[in-house]
Amino acid sequence: MHIHGLIEDSVTLAELCKRLAKSDFITVDTEFMRENSYWPELCLIQVANDKEAAAIDPMAPNLDMGPLLELMVNNEDVLKVFHAGGQDIEIVYNLTGKTPHPMFDTQVAAMALGQGEQIGYSNLVDTYLGIVVDKGARFTDWARRPLDKRQIDYAIADVTHLSAIFPKMLEKLRKSGRGVWLDQEMERISNPENYRNDPDQVWQRVRINSRKPEVLGRLKALARWRELEAQGKDLPRGRIVKDETLADIAANPPRKQSDLAKVRGLSAAWAGNDIGGRMMAAIAESKPMPADEMPGREERKPSLGKDGALVADLLKLLLKIRAKEVNVAPRLLARSEDLEALASGVRKDLPILEGWRYEQFGRDALALVEGQLGFAVRNGKLKMSRTEDPA
């Protein structure tokens, strides 16, 4: 494989992208910094196919990233391969408003091949290539320039190893017939809605005990205000106001700005500065949450009751048994919330009752909750036992 030097000019990048656009797949990885910012600071992009690999410096002056981004989000003929690519995809989305497509995530594929729920990149490389990954540059400051050869070599190795691993994984998936299992997961991961930070929806991530419409309305307004402040200042949202402080203010709103000096978690200066004034304005403009926006208890987490909780536990046991039998990570077959929903009586819009999940697990899960399947111990081993008539 030909390894290019660090690409810092538009002409070289455009030529590389033109060649990569003829590939069946490319592997992609990024290096970024986000500890002190709202938006991840993209510091390096690594790409490879089966013939060449390169690291691209997005911080290089006057570098036109257009051809690379075009390849990522608008070329449907080239598969984009990531490992645990959520944050890499988020960066592309922030730059383009689109996500890489079509895409393939080797961590998810490993779940279908029975290699654990969250296999790390180093373990994946060791398993498929017998190579021990050098982690020496793992915690480097990727924003600092110039980058030395060791840093660049470390970064490029991520995509060169992945380009060797992907065909091996693909062959295993083809032989096992499990490639189709991953289609739905890959579409879910690449859904742009997963990466869109809607200021009007971020309140749902903040824990609060109250279900009063006026409290939730204030929380929504405050969370929106904080999100916009964080975006505008390019600071982590927790640097503006922490979640627990936001929830406390929503439940116990100050009557006037000077009261902010008494709020735990806020600087006393907020009692008289502009940001404190903007927070008070958000509180003043908030409205009780409309009934159609109120979070429903059953929608968020079905009410199980004691018997339902026991059924959910039995479903989790069944999941362990089935996952072991078919050699697949349990989380790929079913999630806990789906099991609890099934135990509480939900039968619609559950992934485990559709497609391959139904064939591999959902049919038995449904039979269990409807009394057509039970557990038995035979010769010291736990077995599933079907009943002739539903209970």
Short mmCIF file of C-alpha atoms in Angstrom, two decimals:
data_model
loop_
_atom_site.label_atom_id
_atom_site.label_comp_id
_atom_site.label_asym_id
_atom_site.label_seq_id
_atom_site.Cartn_x
_atom_site.Cartn_y
_atom_site.Cartn_z
CA MET A 1 0.00 0.00 0.00
CA HIS A 2 1.24 3.48 -0.88
CA ILE A 3 1.29 5.86 2.08
CA HIS A 4 1.18 9.53 1.13
CA GLY A 5 2.79 12.30 3.08
CA LEU A 6 0.56 14.68 5.01
CA ILE A 7 -1.74 16.37 2.48
CA GLU A 8 -1.92 20.12 2.99
CA ASP A 9 -2.80 21.50 -0.46
CA SER A 10 -6.03 21.48 -2.48
CA VAL A 11 -4.61 20.07 -5.71
CA THR A 12 -3.17 16.95 -4.07
CA LEU A 13 -6.36 16.39 -2.10
CA ALA A 14 -8.54 16.73 -5.20
CA GLU A 15 -6.38 14.21 -7.09
CA LEU A 16 -6.55 11.75 -4.19
CA CYS A 17 -10.34 12.06 -3.97
CA LYS A 18 -10.66 11.50 -7.71
CA ARG A 19 -8.85 8.18 -7.36
CA LEU A 20 -10.70 7.16 -4.20
CA ALA A 21 -14.03 7.87 -5.93
CA LYS A 22 -13.34 4.81 -8.11
CA SER A 23 -12.99 2.49 -5.10
CA ASP A 24 -15.58 0.05 -3.80
CA PHE A 25 -14.88 1.27 -0.28
CA ILE A 26 -12.77 3.70 1.71
CA THR A 27 -11.90 3.56 5.38
CA VAL A 28 -12.20 6.77 7.35
CA ASP A 29 -11.02 8.06 10.72
CA THR A 30 -10.61 11.50 12.28
CA GLU A 31 -8.57 13.09 15.02
CA PHE A 32 -10.18 15.99 16.84
CA MET A 33 -10.22 17.99 20.06
CA ARG A 34 -13.42 18.86 21.91
CA GLU A 35 -12.59 19.11 25.60
CA ASN A 36 -12.87 22.89 25.62
CA SER A 37 -15.35 23.57 22.85
CA TYR A 38 -18.95 22.95 21.84
CA TRP A 39 -18.04 22.03 18.28
CA PRO A 40 -15.38 19.33 17.86
CA GLU A 41 -12.24 20.88 16.37
CA LEU A 42 -11.29 18.73 13.38
CA CYS A 43 -7.52 18.31 13.34
CA LEU A 44 -6.86 15.43 10.95
CA ILE A 45 -8.76 13.16 8.55
CA GLN A 46 -7.35 9.80 7.50
CA VAL A 47 -8.63 7.88 4.47
CA ALA A 48 -7.56 4.71 2.69
CA ASN A 49 -8.66 2.11 0.19
CA ASP A 50 -6.90 -1.15 -0.59
CA LYS A 51 -4.12 0.61 -2.54
CA GLU A 52 -3.29 3.93 -0.88
CA ALA A 53 -3.72 5.87 2.33
CA ALA A 54 -3.28 9.45 3.42
CA ALA A 55 -3.73 11.87 6.29
CA ILE A 56 -5.27 15.23 5.41
CA ASP A 57 -4.67 18.38 7.42
CA PRO A 58 -7.96 20.34 7.55
CA MET A 59 -6.15 23.09 9.48
CA ALA A 60 -3.82 23.81 6.55
CA PRO A 61 -4.28 27.36 5.17
CA ASN A 62 -6.58 27.65 2.15
CA LEU A 63 -7.16 23.89 1.90
CA ASP A 64 -10.34 23.18 -0.10
CA MET A 65 -12.06 20.26 1.63
CA GLY A 66 -14.87 20.21 -0.94
CA PRO A 67 -13.76 17.13 -2.93
CA LEU A 68 -13.35 15.05 0.22
CA LEU A 69 -16.71 16.08 1.67
CA GLU A 70 -18.34 15.45 -1.69
CA LEU A 71 -16.91 11.94 -1.66
CA MET A 72 -18.18 11.40 1.88
CA VAL A 73 -21.79 12.52 1.58
CA ASN A 74 -22.75 12.58 -2.11
CA ASN A 75 -20.98 9.59 -3.68
CA GLU A 76 -23.35 6.64 -3.28
CA ASP A 77 -21.01 4.26 -5.14
CA VAL A 78 -18.30 4.21 -2.48
CA LEU A 79 -18.92 2.54 0.89
CA LYS A 80 -17.48 4.51 3.83
CA VAL A 81 -16.07 2.24 6.53
CA PHE A 82 -15.62 3.40 10.14
CA HIS A 83 -14.94 1.80 13.49
CA ALA A 84 -17.25 3.12 16.23
CA GLY A 85 -17.81 6.01 13.86
CA GLY A 86 -20.39 8.05 15.73
CA GLN A 87 -18.14 11.01 16.47
CA ASP A 88 -16.52 10.90 13.03
CA ILE A 89 -19.97 10.99 11.44
CA GLU A 90 -20.99 13.87 13.70
CA ILE A 91 -18.02 15.91 12.44
CA VAL A 92 -18.96 15.31 8.80
CA TYR A 93 -22.55 16.27 9.61
CA ASN A 94 -21.43 19.50 11.27
CA LEU A 95 -19.45 20.40 8.13
CA THR A 96 -22.06 19.47 5.54
CA GLY A 97 -25.47 18.98 7.14
CA LYS A 98 -25.33 15.41 5.78
CA THR A 99 -23.91 12.10 6.96
CA PRO A 100 -21.59 9.71 5.11
CA HIS A 101 -23.64 7.30 3.02
CA PRO A 102 -23.57 4.42 2.41
CA MET A 103 -21.58 3.50 5.49
CA PHE A 104 -20.37 0.46 7.42
CA ASP A 105 -19.26 0.30 11.05
CA THR A 106 -16.89 -2.53 11.95
CA GLN A 107 -17.79 -2.35 15.65
CA VAL A 108 -21.44 -3.06 14.83
CA ALA A 109 -20.42 -5.77 12.36
CA ALA A 110 -18.38 -7.43 15.09
CA MET A 111 -21.58 -7.73 17.15
CA ALA A 112 -23.18 -9.77 14.37
CA LEU A 113 -20.09 -12.00 14.30
CA GLY A 114 -20.22 -12.75 18.02
CA GLN A 115 -17.20 -10.65 18.96
CA GLY A 116 -18.77 -8.69 21.80
CA GLU A 117 -20.98 -5.63 22.08
CA GLN A 118 -18.31 -2.94 21.91
CA ILE A 119 -15.05 -4.43 20.69
CA GLY A 120 -12.30 -1.83 20.76
CA TYR A 121 -10.24 -0.96 17.72
CA SER A 122 -7.03 -2.41 19.20
CA ASN A 123 -8.71 -5.73 19.95
CA LEU A 124 -10.22 -5.82 16.48
CA VAL A 125 -6.79 -5.31 14.88
CA ASP A 126 -5.26 -7.98 17.09
CA THR A 127 -8.08 -10.45 16.30
CA TYR A 128 -7.98 -10.06 12.53
CA LEU A 129 -4.40 -9.08 11.80
CA GLY A 130 -2.40 -10.25 14.82
CA ILE A 131 -0.94 -6.76 15.19
CA VAL A 132 -0.47 -4.95 18.50
CA VAL A 133 -1.49 -1.31 18.01
CA ASP A 134 0.97 1.33 19.19
CA LYS A 135 -1.02 3.58 21.54
CA GLY A 136 1.82 5.98 22.22
CA ALA A 137 0.25 8.92 20.37
CA ARG A 138 -3.29 8.24 21.53
CA PHE A 139 -3.58 11.27 23.80
CA THR A 140 -1.61 13.68 21.66
CA ASP A 141 -2.64 17.29 21.14
CA TRP A 142 -3.83 16.98 17.54
CA ALA A 143 -4.39 20.72 17.20
CA ARG A 144 -0.72 21.57 17.74
CA ARG A 145 1.40 22.09 14.67
CA PRO A 146 3.63 20.80 13.25
CA LEU A 147 2.61 17.16 13.63
CA ASP A 148 5.59 14.84 13.84
CA LYS A 149 6.08 11.63 11.83
CA ARG A 150 5.12 9.37 14.75
CA GLN A 151 1.77 11.13 15.13
CA ILE A 152 1.00 10.91 11.42
CA ASP A 153 2.07 7.26 11.20
CA TYR A 154 -0.12 6.44 14.22
CA ALA A 155 -3.12 8.18 12.65
CA ILE A 156 -2.74 6.60 9.20
CA ALA A 157 -2.37 3.13 10.70
CA ASP A 158 -5.97 3.38 11.88
CA VAL A 159 -7.28 3.38 8.31
CA THR A 160 -4.67 1.06 6.77
CA HIS A 161 -5.47 -1.63 9.34
CA LEU A 162 -9.18 -1.07 8.82
CA SER A 163 -8.81 -1.44 5.05
CA ALA A 164 -7.28 -4.89 5.63
CA ILE A 165 -9.87 -5.90 8.22
CA PHE A 166 -13.02 -4.85 6.35
CA PRO A 167 -12.77 -7.42 3.49
CA LYS A 168 -12.17 -10.18 6.05
CA MET A 169 -15.26 -9.15 8.03
CA LEU A 170 -17.30 -8.86 4.85
CA GLU A 171 -16.38 -12.38 3.82
CA LYS A 172 -17.40 -13.74 7.22
CA LEU A 173 -20.72 -11.91 7.01
CA ARG A 174 -21.36 -13.31 3.54
CA LYS A 175 -20.59 -16.87 4.65
CA SER A 176 -22.81 -16.54 7.71
CA GLY A 177 -25.61 -14.81 5.81
CA ARG A 178 -25.69 -12.05 8.41
CA GLY A 179 -24.90 -9.10 6.22
CA VAL A 180 -28.59 -8.29 5.91
CA TRP A 181 -28.79 -8.11 9.72
CA LEU A 182 -26.66 -4.99 9.62
CA ASP A 183 -28.54 -3.01 6.99
CA GLN A 184 -31.05 -1.59 9.45
CA GLU A 185 -28.35 -0.77 12.00
CA MET A 186 -26.19 1.04 9.45
CA GLU A 187 -29.14 3.11 8.26
CA ARG A 188 -29.95 3.99 11.87
CA ILE A 189 -26.37 5.08 12.57
CA SER A 190 -26.21 7.20 9.43
CA ASN A 191 -29.58 8.90 10.03
CA PRO A 192 -28.83 12.65 10.09
CA GLU A 193 -31.42 13.17 12.84
CA ASN A 194 -29.04 11.44 15.26
CA TYR A 195 -26.54 14.28 14.86
CA ARG A 196 -28.82 17.30 14.71
CA ASN A 197 -28.79 19.33 17.92
CA ASP A 198 -32.22 20.95 17.92
CA PRO A 199 -32.20 23.61 20.68
CA ASP A 200 -35.94 23.01 21.18
CA GLN A 201 -35.37 19.33 21.97
CA VAL A 202 -32.25 19.33 24.14
CA TRP A 203 -34.31 19.73 27.33
CA GLN A 204 -35.16 16.03 27.03
CA ARG A 205 -31.55 15.17 27.95
CA VAL A 206 -31.76 16.98 31.31
CA ARG A 207 -32.93 14.91 34.27
CA ILE A 208 -35.70 16.50 36.31
CA ASN A 209 -38.20 14.95 38.71
CA SER A 210 -41.08 17.36 38.14
CA ARG A 211 -43.81 16.74 35.56
CA LYS A 212 -45.51 20.08 36.02
CA PRO A 213 -46.12 21.82 32.68
CA GLU A 214 -44.80 25.16 33.94
CA VAL A 215 -41.59 23.59 35.24
CA LEU A 216 -40.97 21.62 32.04
CA GLY A 217 -41.77 24.72 30.00
CA ARG A 218 -39.09 26.65 31.89
CA LEU A 219 -36.66 23.76 31.48
CA LYS A 220 -37.25 23.73 27.72
CA ALA A 221 -36.68 27.49 27.51
CA LEU A 222 -33.57 27.35 29.68
CA ALA A 223 -32.09 24.39 27.80
CA ARG A 224 -32.66 26.19 24.49
CA TRP A 225 -31.04 29.35 25.86
CA ARG A 226 -28.03 27.38 27.16
CA GLU A 227 -27.60 25.52 23.85
CA LEU A 228 -27.53 28.75 21.87
CA GLU A 229 -25.11 30.34 24.36
CA ALA A 230 -22.82 27.29 24.11
CA GLN A 231 -22.94 27.30 20.32
CA GLY A 232 -22.31 31.03 20.10
CA LYS A 233 -19.37 30.92 22.50
CA ASP A 234 -18.13 27.53 21.23
CA LEU A 235 -18.00 26.18 24.78
CA PRO A 236 -19.22 22.87 26.22
CA ARG A 237 -22.78 23.36 27.44
CA GLY A 238 -21.70 22.35 30.94
CA ARG A 239 -19.34 25.32 31.01
CA ILE A 240 -22.35 27.62 30.64
CA VAL A 241 -24.59 25.94 33.23
CA LYS A 242 -24.51 22.36 34.48
CA ASP A 243 -27.57 20.16 34.04
CA GLU A 244 -28.39 19.94 37.75
CA THR A 245 -28.29 23.73 38.11
CA LEU A 246 -30.51 24.15 35.07
CA ALA A 247 -33.06 21.70 36.49
CA ASP A 248 -32.98 23.42 39.89
CA ILE A 249 -33.62 26.84 38.34
CA ALA A 250 -36.49 25.44 36.26
CA ALA A 251 -38.11 24.01 39.39
CA ASN A 252 -37.33 27.03 41.61
CA PRO A 253 -37.09 30.07 39.34
CA PRO A 254 -35.53 33.27 40.72
CA ARG A 255 -37.92 36.22 40.85
CA LYS A 256 -35.34 38.81 39.84
CA GLN A 257 -31.83 38.75 38.39
CA SER A 258 -30.19 39.72 41.68
CA ASP A 259 -31.43 36.36 43.08
CA LEU A 260 -29.01 34.56 40.74
CA ALA A 261 -26.24 35.39 43.19
CA LYS A 262 -27.84 32.89 45.58
CA VAL A 263 -28.11 30.03 43.07
CA ARG A 264 -25.64 27.25 43.72
CA GLY A 265 -23.61 26.54 40.60
CA LEU A 266 -23.73 30.08 39.23
CA SER A 267 -21.18 32.84 39.61
CA ALA A 268 -22.37 35.74 41.76
CA ALA A 269 -21.54 38.02 38.83
CA TRP A 270 -24.60 36.68 37.01
CA ALA A 271 -26.70 38.82 39.32
CA GLY A 272 -25.75 41.83 37.22
CA ASN A 273 -24.12 40.77 33.96
CA ASP A 274 -25.48 40.24 30.44
CA ILE A 275 -25.56 36.45 30.47
CA GLY A 276 -27.57 36.50 33.69
CA GLY A 277 -29.94 38.92 32.01
CA ARG A 278 -30.37 36.62 29.03
CA MET A 279 -31.12 33.70 31.37
CA MET A 280 -33.79 35.74 33.15
CA ALA A 281 -35.27 36.71 29.79
CA ALA A 282 -35.52 33.02 28.86
CA ILE A 283 -37.35 32.30 32.10
CA ALA A 284 -39.70 35.25 31.63
CA GLU A 285 -40.55 34.22 28.06
CA SER A 286 -41.14 30.57 28.90
CA LYS A 287 -44.61 29.09 28.66
CA PRO A 288 -46.10 25.96 30.27
CA MET A 289 -45.41 22.94 28.15
CA PRO A 290 -48.39 22.07 25.91
CA ALA A 291 -50.13 18.78 26.60
CA ASP A 292 -49.01 17.30 23.28
CA GLU A 293 -45.35 17.89 24.20
CA MET A 294 -45.55 16.49 27.73
CA PRO A 295 -43.44 13.36 28.15
CA GLY A 296 -45.67 10.34 28.64
CA ARG A 297 -44.65 7.89 31.33
CA GLU A 298 -45.74 4.89 29.27
CA GLU A 299 -44.07 6.23 26.13
CA ARG A 300 -40.72 6.75 27.83
CA LYS A 301 -40.78 3.61 29.93
CA PRO A 302 -43.75 1.28 29.97
CA SER A 303 -45.31 0.67 33.36
CA LEU A 304 -44.46 -2.92 34.12
CA GLY A 305 -45.74 -3.61 37.59
CA LYS A 306 -44.36 -6.49 39.63
CA ASP A 307 -45.51 -9.25 37.29
CA GLY A 308 -44.38 -7.37 34.22
CA ALA A 309 -40.94 -6.85 35.74
CA LEU A 310 -40.64 -10.60 36.28
CA VAL A 311 -41.64 -11.24 32.67
CA ALA A 312 -39.01 -8.74 31.54
CA ASP A 313 -36.42 -10.63 33.57
CA LEU A 314 -37.44 -13.87 31.85
CA LEU A 315 -37.11 -12.17 28.47
CA LYS A 316 -33.60 -11.05 29.39
CA LEU A 317 -32.75 -14.65 30.28
CA LEU A 318 -34.19 -15.81 26.96
CA LEU A 319 -32.12 -13.15 25.19
CA LYS A 320 -28.91 -14.47 26.78
CA ILE A 321 -29.77 -18.01 25.70
CA ARG A 322 -30.64 -17.07 22.12
CA ALA A 323 -27.63 -14.77 21.72
CA LYS A 324 -25.33 -17.55 22.86
CA GLU A 325 -26.98 -20.05 20.53
CA VAL A 326 -26.61 -17.89 17.43
CA ASN A 327 -23.27 -16.37 18.56
CA VAL A 328 -24.28 -12.73 18.36
CA ALA A 329 -24.01 -9.83 20.80
CA PRO A 330 -27.29 -9.63 22.79
CA ARG A 331 -27.62 -5.87 22.21
CA LEU A 332 -27.82 -6.41 18.46
CA LEU A 333 -30.79 -8.73 18.94
CA ALA A 334 -32.72 -6.61 21.44
CA ARG A 335 -32.46 -3.66 23.79
CA SER A 336 -33.71 -3.61 27.37
CA GLU A 337 -36.39 -1.02 26.60
CA ASP A 338 -37.81 -3.27 23.87
CA LEU A 339 -37.99 -6.22 26.26
CA GLU A 340 -39.75 -4.10 28.88
CA ALA A 341 -42.19 -2.78 26.27
CA LEU A 342 -43.01 -6.32 25.14
CA ALA A 343 -43.48 -7.42 28.76
CA SER A 344 -45.88 -4.51 29.36
CA GLY A 345 -48.09 -5.46 26.42
CA VAL A 346 -46.70 -3.39 23.55
CA ARG A 347 -46.91 -5.19 20.21
CA LYS A 348 -46.44 -2.41 17.65
CA ASP A 349 -43.31 -0.68 16.36
CA LEU A 350 -40.91 -2.99 18.20
CA PRO A 351 -37.73 -3.92 16.27
CA ILE A 352 -37.73 -7.38 17.85
CA LEU A 353 -41.05 -8.15 16.16
CA GLU A 354 -39.79 -7.26 12.70
CA GLY A 355 -37.46 -8.78 10.10
CA TRP A 356 -34.50 -10.90 11.07
CA ARG A 357 -34.81 -10.00 14.77
CA TYR A 358 -38.25 -11.60 14.82
CA GLU A 359 -36.89 -14.75 13.20
CA GLN A 360 -33.89 -15.02 15.53
CA PHE A 361 -35.47 -13.88 18.81
CA GLY A 362 -38.80 -12.07 18.59
CA ARG A 363 -40.92 -15.13 17.76
CA ASP A 364 -39.69 -16.94 20.89
CA ALA A 365 -39.95 -13.78 22.99
CA LEU A 366 -43.58 -13.33 21.95
CA ALA A 367 -44.31 -16.99 22.63
CA LEU A 368 -42.82 -16.61 26.10
CA VAL A 369 -44.97 -13.64 27.12
CA GLU A 370 -48.07 -15.33 25.67
CA GLY A 371 -47.52 -18.52 27.61
CA GLN A 372 -46.47 -20.73 24.73
CA LEU A 373 -42.84 -21.07 25.78
CA GLY A 374 -41.28 -21.87 29.12
CA PHE A 375 -37.98 -22.86 30.68
CA ALA A 376 -37.02 -26.34 31.83
CA VAL A 377 -33.91 -27.85 33.39
CA ARG A 378 -32.77 -31.04 31.71
CA ASN A 379 -29.61 -32.84 32.68
CA GLY A 380 -28.50 -29.78 34.59
CA LYS A 381 -28.91 -27.48 31.57
CA LEU A 382 -31.49 -24.77 31.00
CA LYS A 383 -33.68 -25.49 27.98
CA MET A 384 -36.64 -23.77 26.35
CA SER A 385 -39.79 -25.85 26.38
CA ARG A 386 -42.86 -25.19 24.24
CA THR A 387 -46.38 -25.82 25.55
CA GLU A 388 -49.10 -27.26 23.36
CA ASP A 389 -51.73 -24.70 24.34
CA PRO A 390 -51.29 -21.03 25.20
CA ALA A 391 -51.79 -20.34 28.87
#
